mmCIF file with all atom_site columns, C-alpha atoms in Angstrom:
data_model
loop_
_atom_site.group_PDB
_atom_site.id
_atom_site.type_symbol
_atom_site.label_atom_id
_atom_site.label_alt_id
_atom_site.label_comp_id
_atom_site.label_asym_id
_atom_site.label_entity_id
_atom_site.label_seq_id
_atom_site.pdbx_PDB_ins_code
_atom_site.Cartn_x
_atom_site.Cartn_y
_atom_site.Cartn_z
_atom_site.occupancy
_atom_site.B_iso_or_equiv
_atom_site.pdbx_formal_charge
_atom_site.auth_seq_id
_atom_site.auth_comp_id
_atom_site.auth_asym_id
_atom_site.auth_atom_id
_atom_site.pdbx_PDB_model_num
ATOM 1   C CA . MET N 1 1   ? -6.871  16.255  -14.521 1.00 0.00 ? 1   MET N CA 1
ATOM 2   C CA . ASN N 1 2   ? -5.280  19.133  -12.682 1.00 0.00 ? 2   ASN N CA 1
ATOM 3   C CA . ALA N 1 3   ? -3.064  21.150  -15.018 1.00 0.00 ? 3   ALA N CA 1
ATOM 4   C CA . THR N 1 4   ? -0.457  21.584  -12.272 1.00 0.00 ? 4   THR N CA 1
ATOM 5   C CA . GLN N 1 5   ? 0.053   17.853  -11.799 1.00 0.00 ? 5   GLN N CA 1
ATOM 6   C CA . VAL N 1 6   ? 3.639   16.690  -11.947 1.00 0.00 ? 6   VAL N CA 1
ATOM 7   C CA . ASN N 1 7   ? 3.849   13.213  -13.428 1.00 0.00 ? 7   ASN N CA 1
ATOM 8   C CA . ALA N 1 8   ? 5.611   10.554  -11.424 1.00 0.00 ? 8   ALA N CA 1
ATOM 9   C CA . THR N 1 9   ? 8.915   9.148   -12.611 1.00 0.00 ? 9   THR N CA 1
ATOM 10  C CA . GLN N 1 10  ? 9.791   5.477   -12.781 1.00 0.00 ? 10  GLN N CA 1
ATOM 11  C CA . ALA N 1 11  ? 11.996  6.060   -9.725  1.00 0.00 ? 11  ALA N CA 1
ATOM 12  C CA . ASP N 1 12  ? 8.911   7.277   -7.804  1.00 0.00 ? 12  ASP N CA 1
ATOM 13  C CA . ILE N 1 13  ? 6.988   4.158   -8.797  1.00 0.00 ? 13  ILE N CA 1
ATOM 14  C CA . ASN N 1 14  ? 9.942   1.895   -7.958  1.00 0.00 ? 14  ASN N CA 1
ATOM 15  C CA . ALA N 1 15  ? 10.210  3.476   -4.489  1.00 0.00 ? 15  ALA N CA 1
ATOM 16  C CA . LEU N 1 16  ? 6.491   2.836   -3.933  1.00 0.00 ? 16  LEU N CA 1
ATOM 17  C CA . LEU N 1 17  ? 6.706   -0.763  -5.128  1.00 0.00 ? 17  LEU N CA 1
ATOM 18  C CA . ASP N 1 18  ? 9.836   -1.379  -3.026  1.00 0.00 ? 18  ASP N CA 1
ATOM 19  C CA . ALA N 1 19  ? 8.069   -0.032  0.066   1.00 0.00 ? 19  ALA N CA 1
ATOM 20  C CA . ALA N 1 20  ? 4.999   -2.177  -0.654  1.00 0.00 ? 20  ALA N CA 1
ATOM 21  C CA . ALA N 1 21  ? 7.210   -5.260  -1.044  1.00 0.00 ? 21  ALA N CA 1
ATOM 22  C CA . ALA N 1 22  ? 8.957   -4.457  2.254   1.00 0.00 ? 22  ALA N CA 1
ATOM 23  C CA . LEU N 1 23  ? 5.569   -4.124  3.967   1.00 0.00 ? 23  LEU N CA 1
ATOM 24  C CA . GLN N 1 24  ? 4.474   -7.489  2.574   1.00 0.00 ? 24  GLN N CA 1
ATOM 25  C CA . THR N 1 25  ? 7.722   -9.042  3.838   1.00 0.00 ? 25  THR N CA 1
ATOM 26  C CA . ALA N 1 26  ? 7.279   -7.470  7.283   1.00 0.00 ? 26  ALA N CA 1
ATOM 27  C CA . LEU N 1 27  ? 3.724   -8.805  7.431   1.00 0.00 ? 27  LEU N CA 1
ATOM 28  C CA . GLY N 1 28  ? 4.915   -12.237 6.325   1.00 0.00 ? 28  GLY N CA 1
ATOM 29  C CA . ASN N 1 29  ? 7.597   -12.291 9.005   1.00 0.00 ? 29  ASN N CA 1
ATOM 30  C CA . LEU N 1 30  ? 5.010   -11.394 11.615  1.00 0.00 ? 30  LEU N CA 1
ATOM 31  C CA . ALA N 1 31  ? 2.580   -14.079 10.465  1.00 0.00 ? 31  ALA N CA 1
ATOM 32  C CA . ASP N 1 32  ? 5.296   -16.732 10.270  1.00 0.00 ? 32  ASP N CA 1
ATOM 33  C CA . ASN N 1 33  ? 7.200   -16.053 13.471  1.00 0.00 ? 33  ASN N CA 1
ATOM 34  C CA . GLY N 1 34  ? 4.855   -17.990 15.736  1.00 0.00 ? 34  GLY N CA 1
ATOM 35  C CA . LYS N 1 35  ? 4.176   -14.939 17.908  1.00 0.00 ? 35  LYS N CA 1
ATOM 36  C CA . THR N 1 36  ? 0.660   -14.444 16.577  1.00 0.00 ? 36  THR N CA 1
ATOM 37  C CA . THR N 1 37  ? -2.401  -16.618 16.905  1.00 0.00 ? 37  THR N CA 1
ATOM 38  C CA . GLN N 1 38  ? -3.550  -18.645 13.935  1.00 0.00 ? 38  GLN N CA 1
ATOM 39  C CA . ASP N 1 39  ? -6.508  -16.281 13.485  1.00 0.00 ? 39  ASP N CA 1
ATOM 40  C CA . ASP N 1 40  ? -4.246  -13.234 13.556  1.00 0.00 ? 40  ASP N CA 1
ATOM 41  C CA . ALA N 1 41  ? -1.838  -14.875 11.113  1.00 0.00 ? 41  ALA N CA 1
ATOM 42  C CA . GLY N 1 42  ? -4.782  -15.403 8.758   1.00 0.00 ? 42  GLY N CA 1
ATOM 43  C CA . ASP N 1 43  ? -5.784  -11.742 9.086   1.00 0.00 ? 43  ASP N CA 1
ATOM 44  C CA . ILE N 1 44  ? -2.201  -10.677 8.419   1.00 0.00 ? 44  ILE N CA 1
ATOM 45  C CA . GLN N 1 45  ? -2.119  -12.837 5.289   1.00 0.00 ? 45  GLN N CA 1
ATOM 46  C CA . GLN N 1 46  ? -5.316  -11.128 4.113   1.00 0.00 ? 46  GLN N CA 1
ATOM 47  C CA . GLU N 1 47  ? -3.575  -7.760  4.507   1.00 0.00 ? 47  GLU N CA 1
ATOM 48  C CA . GLN N 1 48  ? -0.698  -9.111  2.390   1.00 0.00 ? 48  GLN N CA 1
ATOM 49  C CA . GLY N 1 49  ? -3.185  -10.172 -0.268  1.00 0.00 ? 49  GLY N CA 1
ATOM 50  C CA . ARG N 1 50  ? -4.843  -6.765  -0.421  1.00 0.00 ? 50  ARG N CA 1
ATOM 51  C CA . ILE N 1 51  ? -1.479  -5.071  -0.802  1.00 0.00 ? 51  ILE N CA 1
ATOM 52  C CA . ALA N 1 52  ? -0.482  -7.534  -3.531  1.00 0.00 ? 52  ALA N CA 1
ATOM 53  C CA . MET N 1 53  ? -3.713  -6.771  -5.417  1.00 0.00 ? 53  MET N CA 1
ATOM 54  C CA . LEU N 1 54  ? -3.042  -3.024  -5.233  1.00 0.00 ? 54  LEU N CA 1
ATOM 55  C CA . VAL N 1 55  ? 0.561   -3.493  -6.377  1.00 0.00 ? 55  VAL N CA 1
ATOM 56  C CA . GLU N 1 56  ? -0.751  -5.471  -9.342  1.00 0.00 ? 56  GLU N CA 1
ATOM 57  C CA . ARG N 1 57  ? -3.126  -2.617  -10.235 1.00 0.00 ? 57  ARG N CA 1
ATOM 58  C CA . ILE N 1 58  ? -0.282  -0.097  -9.993  1.00 0.00 ? 58  ILE N CA 1
ATOM 59  C CA . GLY N 1 59  ? 1.636   -2.222  -12.504 1.00 0.00 ? 59  GLY N CA 1
ATOM 60  C CA . ASP N 1 60  ? -1.166  -1.702  -15.038 1.00 0.00 ? 60  ASP N CA 1
ATOM 61  C CA . TYR N 1 61  ? -0.072  1.901   -15.639 1.00 0.00 ? 61  TYR N CA 1
ATOM 62  C CA . SER N 1 62  ? 2.963   3.751   -16.951 1.00 0.00 ? 62  SER N CA 1
ATOM 63  C CA . ALA N 1 63  ? 4.846   5.925   -14.477 1.00 0.00 ? 63  ALA N CA 1
ATOM 64  C CA . ASN N 1 64  ? 3.888   9.123   -16.287 1.00 0.00 ? 64  ASN N CA 1
ATOM 65  C CA . GLU N 1 65  ? 0.184   8.408   -15.679 1.00 0.00 ? 65  GLU N CA 1
ATOM 66  C CA . PHE N 1 66  ? 0.674   8.822   -11.924 1.00 0.00 ? 66  PHE N CA 1
ATOM 67  C CA . ASN N 1 67  ? 0.642   12.037  -9.918  1.00 0.00 ? 67  ASN N CA 1
ATOM 68  C CA . GLN N 1 68  ? 4.087   12.360  -8.351  1.00 0.00 ? 68  GLN N CA 1
ATOM 69  C CA . LYS N 1 69  ? 2.850   13.843  -5.063  1.00 0.00 ? 69  LYS N CA 1
ATOM 70  C CA . THR N 1 70  ? 0.198   11.148  -4.625  1.00 0.00 ? 70  THR N CA 1
ATOM 71  C CA . VAL N 1 71  ? 2.791   8.430   -5.246  1.00 0.00 ? 71  VAL N CA 1
ATOM 72  C CA . GLN N 1 72  ? 5.266   10.020  -2.833  1.00 0.00 ? 72  GLN N CA 1
ATOM 73  C CA . ASP N 1 73  ? 2.524   10.355  -0.196  1.00 0.00 ? 73  ASP N CA 1
ATOM 74  C CA . ALA N 1 74  ? 1.615   6.686   -0.691  1.00 0.00 ? 74  ALA N CA 1
ATOM 75  C CA . THR N 1 75  ? 5.268   5.681   -0.305  1.00 0.00 ? 75  THR N CA 1
ATOM 76  C CA . LYS N 1 76  ? 5.460   7.586   3.003   1.00 0.00 ? 76  LYS N CA 1
ATOM 77  C CA . SER N 1 77  ? 2.247   5.942   4.213   1.00 0.00 ? 77  SER N CA 1
ATOM 78  C CA . VAL N 1 78  ? 3.534   2.468   3.354   1.00 0.00 ? 78  VAL N CA 1
ATOM 79  C CA . LYS N 1 79  ? 6.864   3.172   5.085   1.00 0.00 ? 79  LYS N CA 1
ATOM 80  C CA . THR N 1 80  ? 4.966   4.351   8.168   1.00 0.00 ? 80  THR N CA 1
ATOM 81  C CA . ALA N 1 81  ? 3.007   1.089   8.156   1.00 0.00 ? 81  ALA N CA 1
ATOM 82  C CA . ILE N 1 82  ? 6.307   -0.839  8.081   1.00 0.00 ? 82  ILE N CA 1
ATOM 83  C CA . THR N 1 83  ? 7.445   0.914   11.268  1.00 0.00 ? 83  THR N CA 1
ATOM 84  C CA . VAL N 1 84  ? 4.227   -0.236  12.968  1.00 0.00 ? 84  VAL N CA 1
ATOM 85  C CA . VAL N 1 85  ? 4.321   -3.810  11.656  1.00 0.00 ? 85  VAL N CA 1
ATOM 86  C CA . ALA N 1 86  ? 8.050   -4.267  12.299  1.00 0.00 ? 86  ALA N CA 1
ATOM 87  C CA . PRO N 1 87  ? 8.957   -1.973  15.220  1.00 0.00 ? 87  PRO N CA 1
ATOM 88  C CA . ALA N 1 88  ? 12.639  -1.041  15.395  1.00 0.00 ? 88  ALA N CA 1
ATOM 89  C CA . GLY N 1 89  ? 12.982  -2.426  18.910  1.00 0.00 ? 89  GLY N CA 1
ATOM 90  C CA . GLY N 1 90  ? 11.351  -5.710  18.011  1.00 0.00 ? 90  GLY N CA 1
ATOM 91  C CA . GLY N 1 91  ? 8.206   -6.963  19.656  1.00 0.00 ? 91  GLY N CA 1
ATOM 92  C CA . VAL N 1 92  ? 4.802   -7.766  18.272  1.00 0.00 ? 92  VAL N CA 1
ATOM 93  C CA . PRO N 1 93  ? 2.344   -4.952  17.588  1.00 0.00 ? 93  PRO N CA 1
ATOM 94  C CA . THR N 1 94  ? -1.342  -5.396  18.396  1.00 0.00 ? 94  THR N CA 1
ATOM 95  C CA . MET N 1 95  ? -3.651  -6.570  15.644  1.00 0.00 ? 95  MET N CA 1
ATOM 96  C CA . ALA N 1 96  ? -5.503  -3.243  15.896  1.00 0.00 ? 96  ALA N CA 1
ATOM 97  C CA . ALA N 1 97  ? -2.254  -1.365  15.238  1.00 0.00 ? 97  ALA N CA 1
ATOM 98  C CA . ILE N 1 98  ? -1.406  -3.662  12.317  1.00 0.00 ? 98  ILE N CA 1
ATOM 99  C CA . GLU N 1 99  ? -4.865  -3.340  10.794  1.00 0.00 ? 99  GLU N CA 1
ATOM 100 C CA . ASN N 1 100 ? -4.939  0.461   11.178  1.00 0.00 ? 100 ASN N CA 1
ATOM 101 C CA . ALA N 1 101 ? -1.474  0.876   9.670   1.00 0.00 ? 101 ALA N CA 1
ATOM 102 C CA . CYS N 1 102 ? -2.286  -1.444  6.769   1.00 0.00 ? 102 CYS N CA 1
ATOM 103 C CA . ALA N 1 103 ? -5.638  0.245   6.148   1.00 0.00 ? 103 ALA N CA 1
ATOM 104 C CA . ALA N 1 104 ? -3.903  3.626   5.859   1.00 0.00 ? 104 ALA N CA 1
ATOM 105 C CA . ALA N 1 105 ? -1.250  2.193   3.536   1.00 0.00 ? 105 ALA N CA 1
ATOM 106 C CA . GLU N 1 106 ? -3.870  0.407   1.421   1.00 0.00 ? 106 GLU N CA 1
ATOM 107 C CA . LYS N 1 107 ? -5.938  3.591   1.117   1.00 0.00 ? 107 LYS N CA 1
ATOM 108 C CA . ALA N 1 108 ? -2.855  5.549   0.028   1.00 0.00 ? 108 ALA N CA 1
ATOM 109 C CA . LEU N 1 109 ? -1.936  2.859   -2.511  1.00 0.00 ? 109 LEU N CA 1
ATOM 110 C CA . TRP N 1 110 ? -5.520  2.823   -3.802  1.00 0.00 ? 110 TRP N CA 1
ATOM 111 C CA . ASN N 1 111 ? -5.574  6.616   -4.119  1.00 0.00 ? 111 ASN N CA 1
ATOM 112 C CA . SER N 1 112 ? -2.307  6.612   -6.070  1.00 0.00 ? 112 SER N CA 1
ATOM 113 C CA . ILE N 1 113 ? -3.774  4.499   -8.893  1.00 0.00 ? 113 ILE N CA 1
ATOM 114 C CA . PRO N 1 114 ? -4.420  6.853   -11.847 1.00 0.00 ? 114 PRO N CA 1
ATOM 115 C CA . ALA N 1 115 ? -7.956  5.702   -12.654 1.00 0.00 ? 115 ALA N CA 1
ATOM 116 C CA . ILE N 1 116 ? -8.923  6.152   -9.016  1.00 0.00 ? 116 ILE N CA 1
ATOM 117 C CA . ALA N 1 117 ? -7.108  9.459   -8.653  1.00 0.00 ? 117 ALA N CA 1
ATOM 118 C CA . ASN N 1 118 ? -8.748  10.861  -11.783 1.00 0.00 ? 118 ASN N CA 1
ATOM 119 C CA . TYR N 1 119 ? -12.257 9.513   -11.472 1.00 0.00 ? 119 TYR N CA 1
ATOM 120 C CA . GLY N 1 120 ? -12.741 8.510   -7.848  1.00 0.00 ? 120 GLY N CA 1
ATOM 121 C CA . PRO N 1 121 ? -13.426 5.056   -6.462  1.00 0.00 ? 121 PRO N CA 1
ATOM 122 C CA . PRO N 1 122 ? -16.058 2.831   -8.018  1.00 0.00 ? 122 PRO N CA 1
ATOM 123 C CA . THR N 1 123 ? -19.547 3.473   -6.746  1.00 0.00 ? 123 THR N CA 1
ATOM 124 C CA . GLN N 1 124 ? -21.823 0.817   -5.343  1.00 0.00 ? 124 GLN N CA 1
ATOM 125 C CA . GLY N 1 125 ? -24.741 0.400   -7.706  1.00 0.00 ? 125 GLY N CA 1
#
């Protein structure tokens, strides 16, 4: 581990989890509002599931095991995804935009998890 790492605080983790919950809600609203096709709604629900799985993994660690900068970067990425999924002016984003925003948020969440941050992602064997 890098000696200059600043450990995350519980407030950092709470901000990340709050943002992830808001993204899940925004995705749920999009899937349930009848403005998407049934196939797209299913894809959106899969995105919700992936985010839920990552949130569960984050809950496996104490705040002080996280790198503060990585957590703050993940929070920003998730908040950016929310602006894509639930645009301020309303409207329905394209599935490509939703998937790209969620993929970036999911990657940032994944990279914030201490075991991943310290040892890298699992390798295919």
